[in-house]
PDB file of C-alpha atoms in Angstrom:
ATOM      1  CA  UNK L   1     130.166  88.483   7.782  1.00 51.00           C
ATOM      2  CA  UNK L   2     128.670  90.872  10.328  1.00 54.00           C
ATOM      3  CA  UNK L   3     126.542  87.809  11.805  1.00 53.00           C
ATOM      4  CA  UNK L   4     129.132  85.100  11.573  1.00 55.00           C
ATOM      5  CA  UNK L   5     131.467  88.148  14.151  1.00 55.00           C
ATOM      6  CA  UNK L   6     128.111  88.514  15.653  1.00 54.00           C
ATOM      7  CA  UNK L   7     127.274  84.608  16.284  1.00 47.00           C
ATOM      8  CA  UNK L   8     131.622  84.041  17.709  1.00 55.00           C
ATOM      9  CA  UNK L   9     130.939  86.761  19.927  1.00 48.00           C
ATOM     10  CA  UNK L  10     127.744  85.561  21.517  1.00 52.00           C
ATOM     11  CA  UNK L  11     129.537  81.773  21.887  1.00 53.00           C
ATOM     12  CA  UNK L  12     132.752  83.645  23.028  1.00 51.00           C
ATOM     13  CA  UNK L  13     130.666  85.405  26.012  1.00 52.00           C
ATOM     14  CA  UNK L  14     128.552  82.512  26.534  1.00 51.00           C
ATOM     15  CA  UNK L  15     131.609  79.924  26.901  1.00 51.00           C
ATOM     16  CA  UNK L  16     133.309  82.924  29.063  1.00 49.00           C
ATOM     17  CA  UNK L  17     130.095  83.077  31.598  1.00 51.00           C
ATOM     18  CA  UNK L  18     129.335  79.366  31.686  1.00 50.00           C
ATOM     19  CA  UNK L  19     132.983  78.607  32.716  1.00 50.00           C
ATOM     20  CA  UNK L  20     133.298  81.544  35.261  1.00 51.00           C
ATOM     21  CA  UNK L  21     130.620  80.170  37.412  1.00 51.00           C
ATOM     22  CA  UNK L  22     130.938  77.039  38.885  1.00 60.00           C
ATOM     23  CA  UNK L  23     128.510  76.244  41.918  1.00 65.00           C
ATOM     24  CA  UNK L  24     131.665  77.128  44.437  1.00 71.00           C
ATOM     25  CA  UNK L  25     132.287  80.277  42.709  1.00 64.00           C
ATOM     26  CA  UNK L  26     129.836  82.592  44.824  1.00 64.00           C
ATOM     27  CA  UNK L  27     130.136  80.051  48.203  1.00 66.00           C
ATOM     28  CA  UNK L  28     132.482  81.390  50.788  1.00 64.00           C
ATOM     29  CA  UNK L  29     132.588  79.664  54.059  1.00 64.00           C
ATOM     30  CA  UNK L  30     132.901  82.095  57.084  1.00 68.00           C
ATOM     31  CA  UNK L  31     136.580  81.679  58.692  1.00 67.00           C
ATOM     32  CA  UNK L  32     136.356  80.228  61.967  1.00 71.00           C
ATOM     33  CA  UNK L  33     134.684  82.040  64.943  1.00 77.00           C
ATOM     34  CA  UNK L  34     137.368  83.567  67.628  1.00 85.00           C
ATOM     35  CA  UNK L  35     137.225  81.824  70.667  1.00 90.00           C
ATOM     36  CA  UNK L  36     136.059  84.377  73.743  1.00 93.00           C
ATOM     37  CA  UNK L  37     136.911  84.096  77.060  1.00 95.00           C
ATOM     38  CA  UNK L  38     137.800  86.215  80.343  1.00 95.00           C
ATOM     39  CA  UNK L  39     139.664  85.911  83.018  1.00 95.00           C
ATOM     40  CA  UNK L  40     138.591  85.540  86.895  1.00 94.00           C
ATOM     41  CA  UNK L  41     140.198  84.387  90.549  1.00 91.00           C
ATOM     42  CA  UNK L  42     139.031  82.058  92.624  1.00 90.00           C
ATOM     43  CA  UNK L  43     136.258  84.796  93.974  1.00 90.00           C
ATOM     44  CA  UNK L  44     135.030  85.174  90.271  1.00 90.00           C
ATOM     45  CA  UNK L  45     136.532  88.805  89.848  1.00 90.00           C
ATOM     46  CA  UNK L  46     138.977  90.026  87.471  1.00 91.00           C
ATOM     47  CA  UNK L  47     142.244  89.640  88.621  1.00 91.00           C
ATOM     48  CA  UNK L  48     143.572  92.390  86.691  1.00 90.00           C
ATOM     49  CA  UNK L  49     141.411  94.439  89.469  1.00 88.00           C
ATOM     50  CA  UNK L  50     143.886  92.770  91.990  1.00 85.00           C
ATOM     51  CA  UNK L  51     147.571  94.076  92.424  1.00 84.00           C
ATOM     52  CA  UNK L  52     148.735  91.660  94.498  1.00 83.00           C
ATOM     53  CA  UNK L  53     147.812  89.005  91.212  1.00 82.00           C
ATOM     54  CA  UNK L  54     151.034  90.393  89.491  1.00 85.00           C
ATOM     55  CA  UNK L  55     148.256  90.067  86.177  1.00 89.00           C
ATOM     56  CA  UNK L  56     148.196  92.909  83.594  1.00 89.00           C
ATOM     57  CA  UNK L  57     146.117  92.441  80.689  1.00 89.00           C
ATOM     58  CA  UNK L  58     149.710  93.959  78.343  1.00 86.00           C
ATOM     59  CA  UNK L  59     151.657  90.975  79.549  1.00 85.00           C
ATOM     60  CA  UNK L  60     149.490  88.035  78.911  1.00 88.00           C
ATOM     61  CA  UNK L  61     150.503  85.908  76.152  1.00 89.00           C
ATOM     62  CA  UNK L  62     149.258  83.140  74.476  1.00 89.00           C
ATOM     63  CA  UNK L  63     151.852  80.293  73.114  1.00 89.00           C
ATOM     64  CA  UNK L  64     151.221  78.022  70.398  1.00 85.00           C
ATOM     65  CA  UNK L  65     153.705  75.412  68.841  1.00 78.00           C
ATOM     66  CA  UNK L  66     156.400  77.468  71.248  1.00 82.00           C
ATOM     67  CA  UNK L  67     156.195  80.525  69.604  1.00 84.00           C
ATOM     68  CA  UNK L  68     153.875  83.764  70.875  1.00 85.00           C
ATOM     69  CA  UNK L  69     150.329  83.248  69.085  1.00 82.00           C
ATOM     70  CA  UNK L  70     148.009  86.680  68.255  1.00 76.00           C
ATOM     71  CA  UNK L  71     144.975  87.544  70.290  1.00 71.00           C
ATOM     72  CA  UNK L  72     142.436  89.748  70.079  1.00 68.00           C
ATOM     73  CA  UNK L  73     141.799  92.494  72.655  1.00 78.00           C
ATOM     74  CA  UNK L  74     138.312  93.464  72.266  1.00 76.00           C
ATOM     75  CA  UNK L  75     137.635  95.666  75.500  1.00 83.00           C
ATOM     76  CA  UNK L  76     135.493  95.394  78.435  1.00 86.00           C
ATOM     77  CA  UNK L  77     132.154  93.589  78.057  1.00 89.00           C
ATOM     78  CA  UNK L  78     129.033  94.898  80.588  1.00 89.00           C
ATOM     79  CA  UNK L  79     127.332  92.050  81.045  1.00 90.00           C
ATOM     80  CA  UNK L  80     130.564  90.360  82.461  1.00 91.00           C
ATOM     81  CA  UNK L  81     132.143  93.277  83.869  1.00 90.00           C
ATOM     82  CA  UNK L  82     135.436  92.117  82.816  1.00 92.00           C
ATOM     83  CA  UNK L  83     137.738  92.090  79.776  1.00 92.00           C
ATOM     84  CA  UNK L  84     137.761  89.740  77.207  1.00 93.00           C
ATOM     85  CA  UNK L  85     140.241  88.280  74.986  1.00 92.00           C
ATOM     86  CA  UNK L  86     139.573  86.678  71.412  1.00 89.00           C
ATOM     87  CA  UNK L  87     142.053  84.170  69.519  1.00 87.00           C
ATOM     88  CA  UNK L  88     141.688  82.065  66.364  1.00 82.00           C
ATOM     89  CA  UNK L  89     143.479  78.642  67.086  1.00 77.00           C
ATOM     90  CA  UNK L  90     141.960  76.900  64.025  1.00 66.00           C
ATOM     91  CA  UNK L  91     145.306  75.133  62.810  1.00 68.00           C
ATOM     92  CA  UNK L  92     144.632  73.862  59.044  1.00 64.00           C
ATOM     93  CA  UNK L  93     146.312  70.768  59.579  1.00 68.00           C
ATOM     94  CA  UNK L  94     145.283  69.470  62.824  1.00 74.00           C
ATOM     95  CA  UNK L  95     141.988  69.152  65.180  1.00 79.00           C
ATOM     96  CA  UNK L  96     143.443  69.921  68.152  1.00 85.00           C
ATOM     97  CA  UNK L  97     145.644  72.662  69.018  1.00 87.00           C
ATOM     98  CA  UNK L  98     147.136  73.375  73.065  1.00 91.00           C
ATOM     99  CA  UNK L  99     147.752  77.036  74.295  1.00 91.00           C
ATOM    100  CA  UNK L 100     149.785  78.159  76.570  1.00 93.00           C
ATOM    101  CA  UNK L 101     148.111  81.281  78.228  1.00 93.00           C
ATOM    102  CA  UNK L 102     151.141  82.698  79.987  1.00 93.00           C
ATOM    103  CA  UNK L 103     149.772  85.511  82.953  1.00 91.00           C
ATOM    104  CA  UNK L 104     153.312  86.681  84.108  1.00 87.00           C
ATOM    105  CA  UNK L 105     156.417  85.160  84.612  1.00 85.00           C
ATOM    106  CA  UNK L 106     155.015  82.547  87.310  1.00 87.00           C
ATOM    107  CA  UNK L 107     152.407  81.228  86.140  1.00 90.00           C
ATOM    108  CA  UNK L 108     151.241  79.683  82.825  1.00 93.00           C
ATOM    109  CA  UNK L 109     148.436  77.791  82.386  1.00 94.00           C
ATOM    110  CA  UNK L 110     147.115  75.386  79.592  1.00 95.00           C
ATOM    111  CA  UNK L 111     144.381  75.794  77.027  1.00 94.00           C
ATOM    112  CA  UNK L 112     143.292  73.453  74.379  1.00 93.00           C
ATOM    113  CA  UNK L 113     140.762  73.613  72.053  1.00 91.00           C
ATOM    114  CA  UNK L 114     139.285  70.652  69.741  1.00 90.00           C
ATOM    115  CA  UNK L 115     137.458  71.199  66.402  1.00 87.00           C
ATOM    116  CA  UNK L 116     136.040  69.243  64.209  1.00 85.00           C
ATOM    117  CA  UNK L 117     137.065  69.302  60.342  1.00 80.00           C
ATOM    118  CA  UNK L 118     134.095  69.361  57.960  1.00 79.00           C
ATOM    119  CA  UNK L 119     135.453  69.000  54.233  1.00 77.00           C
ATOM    120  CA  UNK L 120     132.906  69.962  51.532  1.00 77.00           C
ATOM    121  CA  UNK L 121     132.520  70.149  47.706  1.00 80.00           C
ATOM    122  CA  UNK L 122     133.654  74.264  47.849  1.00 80.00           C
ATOM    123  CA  UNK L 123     135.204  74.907  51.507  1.00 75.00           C
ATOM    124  CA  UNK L 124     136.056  73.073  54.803  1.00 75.00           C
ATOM    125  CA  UNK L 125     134.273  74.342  58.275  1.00 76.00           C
ATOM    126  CA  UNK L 126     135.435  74.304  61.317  1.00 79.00           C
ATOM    127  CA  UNK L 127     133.125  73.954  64.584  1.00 84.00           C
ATOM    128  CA  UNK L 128     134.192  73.755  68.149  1.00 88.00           C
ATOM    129  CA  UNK L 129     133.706  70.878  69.697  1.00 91.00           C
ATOM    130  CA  UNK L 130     135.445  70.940  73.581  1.00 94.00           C
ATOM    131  CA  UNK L 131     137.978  73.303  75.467  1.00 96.00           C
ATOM    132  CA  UNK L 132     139.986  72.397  78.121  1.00 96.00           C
ATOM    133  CA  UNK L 133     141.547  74.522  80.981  1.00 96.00           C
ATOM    134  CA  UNK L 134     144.508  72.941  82.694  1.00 96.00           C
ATOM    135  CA  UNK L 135     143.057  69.797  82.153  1.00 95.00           C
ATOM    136  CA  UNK L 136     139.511  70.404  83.299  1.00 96.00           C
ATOM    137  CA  UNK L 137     136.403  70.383  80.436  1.00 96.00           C
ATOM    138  CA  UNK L 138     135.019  74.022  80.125  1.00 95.00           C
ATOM    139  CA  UNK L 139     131.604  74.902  78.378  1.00 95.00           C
ATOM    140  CA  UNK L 140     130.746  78.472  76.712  1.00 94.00           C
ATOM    141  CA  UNK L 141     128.427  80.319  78.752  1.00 93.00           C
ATOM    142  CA  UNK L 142     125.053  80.292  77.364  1.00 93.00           C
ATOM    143  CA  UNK L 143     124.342  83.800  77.005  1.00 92.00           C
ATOM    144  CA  UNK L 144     127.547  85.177  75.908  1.00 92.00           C
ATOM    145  CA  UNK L 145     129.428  82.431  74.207  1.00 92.00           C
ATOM    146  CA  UNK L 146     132.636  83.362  75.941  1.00 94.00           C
ATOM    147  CA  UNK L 147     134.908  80.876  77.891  1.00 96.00           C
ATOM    148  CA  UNK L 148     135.240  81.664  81.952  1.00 96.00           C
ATOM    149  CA  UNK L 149     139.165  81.046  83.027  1.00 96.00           C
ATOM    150  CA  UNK L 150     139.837  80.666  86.703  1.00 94.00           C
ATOM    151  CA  UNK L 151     143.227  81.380  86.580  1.00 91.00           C
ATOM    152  CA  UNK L 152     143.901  82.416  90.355  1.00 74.00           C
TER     153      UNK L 152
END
């Protein structure tokens, strides 16, 4: 009796560990990287260091789908000398999404953002593939990965 409880026991565990781990079990796909980027005049300074700009960093706003979207303030960077902003556009359901990166009550300006959609066995990944400013293809800067938006 004591090995037949002994023997259930043993196939009760080993049924429990075989059907806890599946190969997708211990994979976890990073969420998708924020998207960096800083703002600049036409002189390639901060226009929050301007007055006359109207811009504070508290009242920019990004605008997705018409309603106000979340962004990261992360702080002044050094090597930029200026402040930079982080947002997460991935949209589950689409490749494409289109900001609105509204600066004051004057002036809004346009950012989209294309990923591609990589579906796998255990998790879908999302890479960047283009971002647009007002219309105009933008590339990350090599050594800091962050966007550069002239927006004056």
């Amino acid at each position: 009796m004591k090995t037949s409880r002994t023997l259930t026991l043993f196939a009760f565990f080993l049924l429990l560990g075989t059907s806890a781990c599946t190969p997708c079990a211990t994979i976890r796909s990073d969420p998708p990287a924020p998207v960096s980027f800083y703002l600049v005049d036409a002189s390639g300074s901060s226009p929050f260091d301007n007055p006359a700009a109207g811009i504070h960093p508290d009242s920019i706003q990004l605008i997705l789908d018409g309603e106000p979207f979340n962004y990261l303030f992360t702080g002044t960077d050094e090597t930029v000398n200026n402040l930079i902003f982080e947002t997460y556009p991935v949209m589950y359901t689409k490749s494409r999404v289109r900001m609105l990166l509204r600066l004051n009550n004057l002036n809004t300006d346009t950012l989209d953002i294309a990923y591609t959609v990589n579906r796998g066995k255990c998790y879908t990944d999302y890479t960047y593939s283009a971002f647009y400013f007002n219309g105009k293809e933008l590339k990350r800067q090599p050594d800091t990965g962050y966007l550069q938006l002239q927006v004056l």
